Short mmCIF file of C-alpha atoms in Angstrom, two decimals:
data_model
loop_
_atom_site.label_atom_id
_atom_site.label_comp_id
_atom_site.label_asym_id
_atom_site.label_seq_id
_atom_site.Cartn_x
_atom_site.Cartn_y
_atom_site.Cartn_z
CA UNK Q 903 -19.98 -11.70 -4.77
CA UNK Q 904 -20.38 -14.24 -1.98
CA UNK Q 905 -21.11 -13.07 1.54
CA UNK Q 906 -18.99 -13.97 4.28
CA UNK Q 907 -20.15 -15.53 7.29
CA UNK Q 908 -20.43 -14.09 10.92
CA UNK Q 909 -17.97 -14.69 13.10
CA UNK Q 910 -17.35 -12.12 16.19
CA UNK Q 911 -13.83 -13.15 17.33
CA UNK Q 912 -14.41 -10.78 20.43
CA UNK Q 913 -16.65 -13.05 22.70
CA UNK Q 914 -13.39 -15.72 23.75
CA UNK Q 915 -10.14 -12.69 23.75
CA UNK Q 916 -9.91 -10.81 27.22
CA UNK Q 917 -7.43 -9.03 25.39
CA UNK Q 918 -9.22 -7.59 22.33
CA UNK Q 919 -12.27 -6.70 24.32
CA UNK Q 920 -9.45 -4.24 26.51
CA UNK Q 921 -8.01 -2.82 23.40
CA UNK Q 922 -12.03 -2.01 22.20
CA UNK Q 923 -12.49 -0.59 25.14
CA UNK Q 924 -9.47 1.86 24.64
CA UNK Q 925 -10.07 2.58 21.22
CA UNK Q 926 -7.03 1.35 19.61
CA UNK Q 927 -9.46 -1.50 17.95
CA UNK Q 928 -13.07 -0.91 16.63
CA UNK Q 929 -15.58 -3.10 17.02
CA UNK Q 930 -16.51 -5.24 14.52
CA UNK Q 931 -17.62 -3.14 11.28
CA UNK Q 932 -18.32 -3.60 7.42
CA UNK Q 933 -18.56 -1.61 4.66
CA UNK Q 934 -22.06 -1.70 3.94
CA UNK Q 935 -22.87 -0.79 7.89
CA UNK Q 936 -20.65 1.72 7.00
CA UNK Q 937 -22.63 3.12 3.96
CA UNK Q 938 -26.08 2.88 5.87
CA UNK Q 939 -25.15 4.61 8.97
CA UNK Q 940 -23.17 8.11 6.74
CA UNK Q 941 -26.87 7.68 3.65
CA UNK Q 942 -28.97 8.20 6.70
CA UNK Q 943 -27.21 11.44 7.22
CA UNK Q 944 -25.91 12.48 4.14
CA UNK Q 945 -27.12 13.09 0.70
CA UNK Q 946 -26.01 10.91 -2.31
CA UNK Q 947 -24.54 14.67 -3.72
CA UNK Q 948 -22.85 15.26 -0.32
CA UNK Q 949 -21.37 12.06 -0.58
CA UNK Q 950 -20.09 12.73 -4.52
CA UNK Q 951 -16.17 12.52 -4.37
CA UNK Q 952 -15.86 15.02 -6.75
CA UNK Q 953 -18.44 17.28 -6.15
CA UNK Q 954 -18.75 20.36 -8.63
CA UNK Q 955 -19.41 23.53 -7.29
CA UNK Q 956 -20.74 25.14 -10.55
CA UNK Q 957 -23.20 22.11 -10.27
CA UNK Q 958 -25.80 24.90 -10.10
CA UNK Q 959 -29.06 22.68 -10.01
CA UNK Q 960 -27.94 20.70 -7.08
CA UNK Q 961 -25.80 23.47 -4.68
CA UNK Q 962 -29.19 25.70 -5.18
CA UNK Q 963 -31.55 23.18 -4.40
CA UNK Q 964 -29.36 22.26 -1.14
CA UNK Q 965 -29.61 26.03 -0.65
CA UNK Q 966 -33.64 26.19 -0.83
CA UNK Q 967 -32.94 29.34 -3.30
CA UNK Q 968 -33.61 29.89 -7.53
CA UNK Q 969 -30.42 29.25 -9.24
CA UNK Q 970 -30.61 32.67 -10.27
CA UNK Q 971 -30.04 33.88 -6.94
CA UNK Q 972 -27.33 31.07 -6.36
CA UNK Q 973 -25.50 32.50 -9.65
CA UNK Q 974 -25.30 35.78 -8.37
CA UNK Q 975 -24.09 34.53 -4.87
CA UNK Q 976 -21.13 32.55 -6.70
CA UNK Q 977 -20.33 35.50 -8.69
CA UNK Q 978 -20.53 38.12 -6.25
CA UNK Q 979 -18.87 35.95 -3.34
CA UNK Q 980 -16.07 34.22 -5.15
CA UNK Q 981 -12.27 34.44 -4.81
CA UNK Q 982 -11.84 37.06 -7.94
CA UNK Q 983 -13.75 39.59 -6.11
CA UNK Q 984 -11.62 38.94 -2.61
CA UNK Q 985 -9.69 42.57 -1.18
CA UNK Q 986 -8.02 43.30 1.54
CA UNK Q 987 -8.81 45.48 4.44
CA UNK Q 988 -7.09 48.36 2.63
CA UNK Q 989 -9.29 47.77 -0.11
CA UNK Q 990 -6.70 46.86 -2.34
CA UNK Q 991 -7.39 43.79 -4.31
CA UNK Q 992 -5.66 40.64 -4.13
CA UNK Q 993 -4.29 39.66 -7.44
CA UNK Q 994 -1.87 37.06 -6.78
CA UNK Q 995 -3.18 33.94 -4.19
CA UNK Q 996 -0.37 31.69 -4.22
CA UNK Q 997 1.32 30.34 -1.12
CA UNK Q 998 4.68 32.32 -1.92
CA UNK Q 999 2.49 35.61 -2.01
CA UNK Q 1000 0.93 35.04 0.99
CA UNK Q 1001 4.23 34.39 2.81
CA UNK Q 1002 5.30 38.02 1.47
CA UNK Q 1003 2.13 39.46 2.44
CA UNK Q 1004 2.22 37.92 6.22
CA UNK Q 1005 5.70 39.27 6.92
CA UNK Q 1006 6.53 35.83 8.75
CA UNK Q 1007 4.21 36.69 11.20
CA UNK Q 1008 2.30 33.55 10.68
CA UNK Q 1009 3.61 30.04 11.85
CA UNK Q 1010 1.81 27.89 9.49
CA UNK Q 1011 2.62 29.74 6.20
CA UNK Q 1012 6.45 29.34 7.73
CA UNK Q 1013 6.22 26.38 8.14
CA UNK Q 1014 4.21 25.44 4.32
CA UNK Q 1015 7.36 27.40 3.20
CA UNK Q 1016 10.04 25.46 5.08
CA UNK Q 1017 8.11 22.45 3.04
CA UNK Q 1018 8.37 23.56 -0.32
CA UNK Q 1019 12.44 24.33 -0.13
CA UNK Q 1020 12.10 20.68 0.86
CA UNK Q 1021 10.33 19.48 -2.33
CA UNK Q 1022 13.49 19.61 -4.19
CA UNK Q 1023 17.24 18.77 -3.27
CA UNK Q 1024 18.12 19.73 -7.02
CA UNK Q 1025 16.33 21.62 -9.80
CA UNK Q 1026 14.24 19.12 -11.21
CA UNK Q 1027 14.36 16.16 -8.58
CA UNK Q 1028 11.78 15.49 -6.37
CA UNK Q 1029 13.14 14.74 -2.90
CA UNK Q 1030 12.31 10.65 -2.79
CA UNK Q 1031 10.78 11.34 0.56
CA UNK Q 1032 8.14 13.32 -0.41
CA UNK Q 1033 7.65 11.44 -3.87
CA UNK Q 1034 4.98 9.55 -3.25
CA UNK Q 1035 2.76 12.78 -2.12
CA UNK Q 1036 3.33 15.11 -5.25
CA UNK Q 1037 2.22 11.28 -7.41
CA UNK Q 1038 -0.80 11.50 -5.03
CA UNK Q 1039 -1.67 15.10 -5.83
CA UNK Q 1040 -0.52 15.11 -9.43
CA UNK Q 1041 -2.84 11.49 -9.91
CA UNK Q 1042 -5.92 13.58 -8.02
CA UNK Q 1043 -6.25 16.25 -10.57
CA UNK Q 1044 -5.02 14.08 -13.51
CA UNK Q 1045 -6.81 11.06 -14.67
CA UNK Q 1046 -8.84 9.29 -17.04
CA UNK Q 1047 -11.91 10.90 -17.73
CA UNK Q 1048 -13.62 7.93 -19.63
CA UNK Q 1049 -13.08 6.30 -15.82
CA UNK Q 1050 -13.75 8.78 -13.25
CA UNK Q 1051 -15.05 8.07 -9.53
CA UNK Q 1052 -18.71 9.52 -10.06
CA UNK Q 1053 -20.85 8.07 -7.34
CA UNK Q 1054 -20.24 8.15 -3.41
CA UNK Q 1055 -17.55 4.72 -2.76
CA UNK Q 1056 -15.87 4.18 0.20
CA UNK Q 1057 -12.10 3.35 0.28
CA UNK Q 1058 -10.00 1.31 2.64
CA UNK Q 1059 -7.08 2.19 4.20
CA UNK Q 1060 -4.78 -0.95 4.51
CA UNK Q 1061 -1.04 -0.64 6.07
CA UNK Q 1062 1.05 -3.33 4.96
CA UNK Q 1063 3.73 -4.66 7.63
CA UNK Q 1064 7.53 -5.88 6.70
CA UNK Q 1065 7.72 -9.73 7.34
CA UNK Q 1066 10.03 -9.69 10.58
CA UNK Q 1067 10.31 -11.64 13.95
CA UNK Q 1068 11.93 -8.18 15.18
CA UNK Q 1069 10.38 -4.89 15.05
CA UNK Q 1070 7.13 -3.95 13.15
CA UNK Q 1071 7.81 -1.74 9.94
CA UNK Q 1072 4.79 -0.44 8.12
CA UNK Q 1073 5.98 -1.00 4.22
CA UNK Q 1074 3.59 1.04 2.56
CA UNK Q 1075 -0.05 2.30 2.64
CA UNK Q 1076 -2.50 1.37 0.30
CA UNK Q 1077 -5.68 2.90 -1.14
CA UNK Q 1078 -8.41 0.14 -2.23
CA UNK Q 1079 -11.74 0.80 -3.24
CA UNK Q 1080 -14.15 -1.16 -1.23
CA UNK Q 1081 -16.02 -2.89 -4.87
CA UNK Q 1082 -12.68 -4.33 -5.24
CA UNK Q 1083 -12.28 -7.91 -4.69
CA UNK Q 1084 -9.90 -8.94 -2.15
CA UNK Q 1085 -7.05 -10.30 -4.65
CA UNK Q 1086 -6.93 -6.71 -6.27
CA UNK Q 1087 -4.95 -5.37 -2.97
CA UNK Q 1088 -2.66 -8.48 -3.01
CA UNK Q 1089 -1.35 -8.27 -6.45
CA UNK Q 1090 -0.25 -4.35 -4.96
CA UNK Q 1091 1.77 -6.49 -2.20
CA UNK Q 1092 5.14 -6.22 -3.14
CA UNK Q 1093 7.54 -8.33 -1.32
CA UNK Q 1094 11.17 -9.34 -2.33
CA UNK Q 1095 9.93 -13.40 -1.12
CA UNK Q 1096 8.15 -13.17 -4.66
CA UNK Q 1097 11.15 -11.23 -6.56
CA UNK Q 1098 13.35 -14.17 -5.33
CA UNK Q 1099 15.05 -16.89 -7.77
CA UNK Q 1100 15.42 -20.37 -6.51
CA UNK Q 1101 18.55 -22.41 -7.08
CA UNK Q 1102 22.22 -21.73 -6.97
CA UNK Q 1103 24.21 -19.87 -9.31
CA UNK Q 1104 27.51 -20.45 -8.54
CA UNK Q 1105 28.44 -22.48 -11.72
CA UNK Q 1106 27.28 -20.48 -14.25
CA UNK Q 1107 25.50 -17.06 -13.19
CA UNK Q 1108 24.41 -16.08 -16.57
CA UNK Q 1109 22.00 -18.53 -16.38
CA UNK Q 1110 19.86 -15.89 -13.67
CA UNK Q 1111 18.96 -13.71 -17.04
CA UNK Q 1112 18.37 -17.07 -19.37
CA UNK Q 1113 16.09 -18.49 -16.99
CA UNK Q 1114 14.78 -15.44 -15.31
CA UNK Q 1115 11.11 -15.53 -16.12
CA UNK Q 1116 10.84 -19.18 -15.47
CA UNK Q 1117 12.37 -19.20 -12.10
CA UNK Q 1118 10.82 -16.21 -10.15
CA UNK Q 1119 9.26 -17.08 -6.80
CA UNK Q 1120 5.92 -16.04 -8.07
CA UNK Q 1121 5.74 -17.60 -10.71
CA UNK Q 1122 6.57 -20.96 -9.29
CA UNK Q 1123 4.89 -20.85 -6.08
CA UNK Q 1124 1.99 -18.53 -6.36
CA UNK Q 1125 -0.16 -19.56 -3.83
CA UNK Q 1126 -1.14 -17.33 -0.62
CA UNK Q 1127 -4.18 -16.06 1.74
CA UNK Q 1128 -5.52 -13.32 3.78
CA UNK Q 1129 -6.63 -14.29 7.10
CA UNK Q 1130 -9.30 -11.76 8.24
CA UNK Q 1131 -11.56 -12.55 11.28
CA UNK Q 1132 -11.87 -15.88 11.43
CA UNK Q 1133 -11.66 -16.89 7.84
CA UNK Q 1134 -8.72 -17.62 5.45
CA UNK Q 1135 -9.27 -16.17 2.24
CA UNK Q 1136 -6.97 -18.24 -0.55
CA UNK Q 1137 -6.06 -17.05 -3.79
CA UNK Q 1138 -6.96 -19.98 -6.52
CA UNK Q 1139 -6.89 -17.61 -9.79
CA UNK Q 1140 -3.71 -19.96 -10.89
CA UNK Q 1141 -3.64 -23.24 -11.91
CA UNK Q 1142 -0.54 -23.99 -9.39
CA UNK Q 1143 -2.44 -22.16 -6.55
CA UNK Q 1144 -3.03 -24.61 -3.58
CA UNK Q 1145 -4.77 -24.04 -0.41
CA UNK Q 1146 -1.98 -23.18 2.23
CA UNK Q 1147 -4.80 -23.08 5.02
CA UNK Q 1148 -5.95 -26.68 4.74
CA UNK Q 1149 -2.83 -27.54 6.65
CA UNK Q 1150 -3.61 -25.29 9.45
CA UNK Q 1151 -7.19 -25.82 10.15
CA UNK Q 1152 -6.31 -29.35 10.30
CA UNK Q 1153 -3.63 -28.47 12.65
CA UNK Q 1154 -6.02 -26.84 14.68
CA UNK Q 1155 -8.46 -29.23 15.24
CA UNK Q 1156 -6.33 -31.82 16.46
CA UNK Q 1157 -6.07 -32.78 19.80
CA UNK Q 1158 -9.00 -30.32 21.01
CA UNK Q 1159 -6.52 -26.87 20.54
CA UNK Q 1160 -9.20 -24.75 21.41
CA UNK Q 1161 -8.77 -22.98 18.58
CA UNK Q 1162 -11.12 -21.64 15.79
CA UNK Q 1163 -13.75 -22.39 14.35
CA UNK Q 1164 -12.26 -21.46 10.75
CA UNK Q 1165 -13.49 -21.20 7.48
CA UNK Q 1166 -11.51 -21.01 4.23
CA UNK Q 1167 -12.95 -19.86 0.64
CA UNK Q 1168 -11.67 -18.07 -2.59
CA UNK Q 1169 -10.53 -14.38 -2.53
CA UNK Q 1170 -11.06 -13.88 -5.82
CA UNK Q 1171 -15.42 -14.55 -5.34
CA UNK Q 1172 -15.22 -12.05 -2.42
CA UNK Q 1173 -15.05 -8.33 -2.13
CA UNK Q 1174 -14.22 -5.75 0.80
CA UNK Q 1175 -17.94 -5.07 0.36
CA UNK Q 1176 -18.69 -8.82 1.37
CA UNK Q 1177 -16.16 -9.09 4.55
CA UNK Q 1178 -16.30 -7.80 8.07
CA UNK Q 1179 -13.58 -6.59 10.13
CA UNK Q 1180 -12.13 -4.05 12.67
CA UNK Q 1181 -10.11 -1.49 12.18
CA UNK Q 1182 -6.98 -1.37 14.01
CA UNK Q 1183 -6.83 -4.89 13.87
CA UNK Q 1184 -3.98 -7.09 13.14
CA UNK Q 1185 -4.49 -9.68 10.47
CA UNK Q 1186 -2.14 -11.66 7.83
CA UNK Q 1187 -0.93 -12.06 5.09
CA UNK Q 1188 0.56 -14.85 4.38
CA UNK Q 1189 2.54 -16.34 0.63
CA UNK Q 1190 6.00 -18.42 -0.11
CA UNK Q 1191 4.84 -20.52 2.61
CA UNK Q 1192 6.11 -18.90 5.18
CA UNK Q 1193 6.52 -15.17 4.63
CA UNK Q 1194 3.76 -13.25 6.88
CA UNK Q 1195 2.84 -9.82 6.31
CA UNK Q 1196 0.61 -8.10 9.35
CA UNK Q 1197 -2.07 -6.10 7.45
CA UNK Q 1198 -3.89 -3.54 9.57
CA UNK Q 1199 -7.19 -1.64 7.75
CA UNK Q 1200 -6.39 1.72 9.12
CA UNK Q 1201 -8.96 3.70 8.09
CA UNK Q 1202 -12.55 3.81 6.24
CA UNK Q 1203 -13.97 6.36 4.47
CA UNK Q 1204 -15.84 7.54 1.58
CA UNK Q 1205 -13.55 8.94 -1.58
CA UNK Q 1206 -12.73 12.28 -1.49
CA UNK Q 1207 -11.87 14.96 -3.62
CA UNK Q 1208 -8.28 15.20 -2.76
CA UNK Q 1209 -8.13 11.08 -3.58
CA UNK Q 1210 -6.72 9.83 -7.53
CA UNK Q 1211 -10.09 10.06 -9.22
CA UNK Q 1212 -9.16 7.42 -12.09
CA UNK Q 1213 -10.42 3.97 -10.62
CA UNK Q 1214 -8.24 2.07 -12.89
CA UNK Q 1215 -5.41 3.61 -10.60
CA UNK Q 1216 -6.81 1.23 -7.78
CA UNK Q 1217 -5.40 0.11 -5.64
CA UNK Q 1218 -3.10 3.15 -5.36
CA UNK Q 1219 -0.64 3.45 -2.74
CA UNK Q 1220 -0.15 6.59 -1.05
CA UNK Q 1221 2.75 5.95 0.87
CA UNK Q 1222 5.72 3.34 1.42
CA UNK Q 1223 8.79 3.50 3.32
CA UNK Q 1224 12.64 4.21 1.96
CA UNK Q 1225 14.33 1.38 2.65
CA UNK Q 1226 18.27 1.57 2.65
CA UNK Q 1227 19.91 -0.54 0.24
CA UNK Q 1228 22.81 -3.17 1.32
CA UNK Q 1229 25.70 -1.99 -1.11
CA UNK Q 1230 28.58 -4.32 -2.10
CA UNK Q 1231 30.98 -5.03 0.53
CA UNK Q 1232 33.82 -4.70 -2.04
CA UNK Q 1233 33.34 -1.07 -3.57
CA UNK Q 1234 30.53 0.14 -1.32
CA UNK Q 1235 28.58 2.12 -4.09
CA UNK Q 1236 26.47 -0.41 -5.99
CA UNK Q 1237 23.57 -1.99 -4.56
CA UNK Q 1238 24.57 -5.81 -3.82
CA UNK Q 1239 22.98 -7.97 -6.01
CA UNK Q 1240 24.80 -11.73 -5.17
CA UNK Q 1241 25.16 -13.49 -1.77
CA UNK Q 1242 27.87 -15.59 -1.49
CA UNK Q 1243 28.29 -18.75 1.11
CA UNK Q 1244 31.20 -21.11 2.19
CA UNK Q 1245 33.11 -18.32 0.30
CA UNK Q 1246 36.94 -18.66 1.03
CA UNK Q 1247 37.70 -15.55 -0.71
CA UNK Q 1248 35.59 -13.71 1.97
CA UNK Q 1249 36.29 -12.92 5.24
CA UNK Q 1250 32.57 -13.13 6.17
CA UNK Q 1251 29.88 -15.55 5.46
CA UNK Q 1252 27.43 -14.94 3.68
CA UNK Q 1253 28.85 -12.09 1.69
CA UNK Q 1254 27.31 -9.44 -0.51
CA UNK Q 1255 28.08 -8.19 -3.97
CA UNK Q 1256 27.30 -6.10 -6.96
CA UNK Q 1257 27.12 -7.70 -10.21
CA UNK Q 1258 30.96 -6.51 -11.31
CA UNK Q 1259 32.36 -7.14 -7.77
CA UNK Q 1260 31.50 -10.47 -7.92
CA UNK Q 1261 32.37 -11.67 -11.20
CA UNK Q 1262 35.60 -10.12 -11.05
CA UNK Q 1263 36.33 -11.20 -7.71
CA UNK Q 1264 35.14 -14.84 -8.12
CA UNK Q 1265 36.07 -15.73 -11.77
CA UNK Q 1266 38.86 -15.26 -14.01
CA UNK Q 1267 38.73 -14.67 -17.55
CA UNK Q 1268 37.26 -17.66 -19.04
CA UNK Q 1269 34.34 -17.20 -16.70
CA UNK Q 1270 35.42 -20.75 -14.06
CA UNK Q 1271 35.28 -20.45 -10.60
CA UNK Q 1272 38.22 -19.00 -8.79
CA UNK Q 1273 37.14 -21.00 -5.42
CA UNK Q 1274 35.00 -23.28 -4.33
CA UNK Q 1275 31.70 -21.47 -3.39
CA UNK Q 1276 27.86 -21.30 -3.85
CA UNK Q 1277 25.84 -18.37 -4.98
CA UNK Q 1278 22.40 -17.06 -5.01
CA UNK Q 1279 20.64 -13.79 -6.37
CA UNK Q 1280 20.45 -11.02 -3.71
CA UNK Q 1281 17.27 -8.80 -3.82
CA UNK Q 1282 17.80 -5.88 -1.77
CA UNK Q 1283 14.20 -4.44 -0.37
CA UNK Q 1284 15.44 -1.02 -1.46
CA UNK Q 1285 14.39 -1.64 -5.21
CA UNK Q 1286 10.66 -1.50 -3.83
CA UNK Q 1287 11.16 1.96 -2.38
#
């Protein structure tokens, strides 16, 4: 993969060099500075995401001892052979026991058991907002072991923003692997500017399932870019991609702006390996033209054992936020799924409703328009939660 170029966007902003100084923003960082400065410390086995402690060879040589001696240590000093003070021996070690066992003495075992009455609201279902942590844990101890995470990788932390001119909403959270090229963690970007059909239905809305593959957003517009530190990295992997940033760099170095200097290359030839950044930093994302995502890399760190240990599961997000769904305006139940305009059967414009609302509402029984109107497909940013 291509390296990209220096470009310290510190030395000209008052502003970022305050935030440094607070610690809200690091300074600027990469992954492979990252990797130097933790191998000069640690071990390639300390740095093993799923380390094995019946890995006799290695634990005992760590241990300066025979593995002899380290065999007897693990047998004599693990969990079976745990008693109490009493010297009666502990035969059950789950959480539940333990609560018994502490009398509700203890604040943190109360509280561990006020979270598990919250797992489920019903035998069987998983509270939705919790989901997202039992698919974490349950993806950590189950995966693929003809793809496993062997050898010491960091991952990236990357918070995705909600595209609004109001208040900043984190979306979701997402785990990438740092060997991953860039265009990896944007195909994990979902966004309902992509799940959009263009045109207007009005006429004949059974033409939304005829033509639905051939008039997604997405599909006909796929272009987009990441702008990280100074450089706007475009994704060309289709043949309808074009390079939004052309337009901006050359509407930056008109007239003397004072802005830049800016590069712009191919996302797809780069990695997170190859790029610098900071964390805590806000930079964009940017597709359908004009829909802009803030990305912030949140955290960076080397994979751990409590991480999804299949790599084909990457990137994996490990949180998103519930987003309540607009329901029809007619029965209230159903998530809307049509927007109406110019609608003289509504009392509001534009108007939202489910799929039955609306056809009952707006045509009769031969399927024509009741009124004149125009109509679009509605998708509601709850399906995404």
């Amino acid at each position: 993969m291509a390296n990209a170029a220096v470009h310290d966007d510190s030395t000209s902003d008052p502003v970022l060099k305050q935030y440094e100084l607070n610690g809200w923003i690091s300074p600027l960082t990469s992954v492979k500075q990252f990797q130097q400065e933790w191998k000069s410390i640690l071990s390639d086995v300390d740095l093993r995401p799923n380390r094995n402690l019946e890995d006799f060879d290695n634990m005992s040589e760590e241990m300066n001892i025979s593995k002899e001696t380290f065999g007897e240590l693990h047998k004599v000093c693990g969990y079976e052979t745990l008693g109490s003070l009493s010297g009666q021996e502990i035969q059950d070690m789950t959480l539940s026991h333990a609560i018994k066992l502490s009398k509700n003495n203890l604040t943190t075992l109360n509280m561990r058991s006020r979270s598990e009455k919250t797992l489920c609201r019903k035998k069987g279902e998983i509270n939705p907002k919790i989901q997202h942590q039992v698919e974490q844990h349950v993806a950590s101890t189950n995966y693929d072991m003809k793809n496993p995470c062997l050898d010491p990788e960091v991952v990236l932390q990357v918070g995705v923003f909600h595209p609004t001119k109001k208040r900043m909403l984190m979306d979701r959270e997402i785990l990438v692997r740092s060997s991953q090229p860039l265009v990896e963690l944007r195909r994990k970007i979902l966004c309902r500017g992509d799940s959009s059909f263009s045109g207007e239905y009005s006429e004949n809305p059974k033409l939304v399932n005829e033509e639905q593959s051939a008039s997604i957003a997405k599909d006909l517009y796929p272009s987009g870019f990441f702008y990280i530190n100074g450089t706007f990295y475009n994704d060309m992997s289709h043949p309808n991609c074009h390079d939004y940033s052309k337009v901006i760099m050359d509407w930056a170095r008109e007239r003397d702006r004072g802005l830049g200097p800016f590069r712009s290359t191919n996302m797809n030839n780069y990695t997170f390996d190859d790029i610098q950044f900071r964390l805590g930093y806000p930079y964009l994302y940017c597709h359908q033209g004009n829909c802009e995502h803030v990305i912030l890399f949140r955290d960076m760190r080397f994979l751990n054992v409590d991480d999804c240990q299949d790599r084909s599961q990457y990137p994996y997000v490990i949180s998103k936020r519930r987003w309540v769904s607009l329901r029809c305006q007619i029965c209230g139940l159903l998530t809307a799924r049509w927007v109406t305009t110019n609608d003289n059967l509504s009392l509001t414009t534009p108007s939202f409703y489910c799929e039955a609302c609306f056809r009952a509402f707006h045509y009769d029984e031969d399927n024509v328009k009741k009124r004149d109107f125009k109509a679009y497909v509605y998708i509601d940013q709850g399906v995404f939660s």
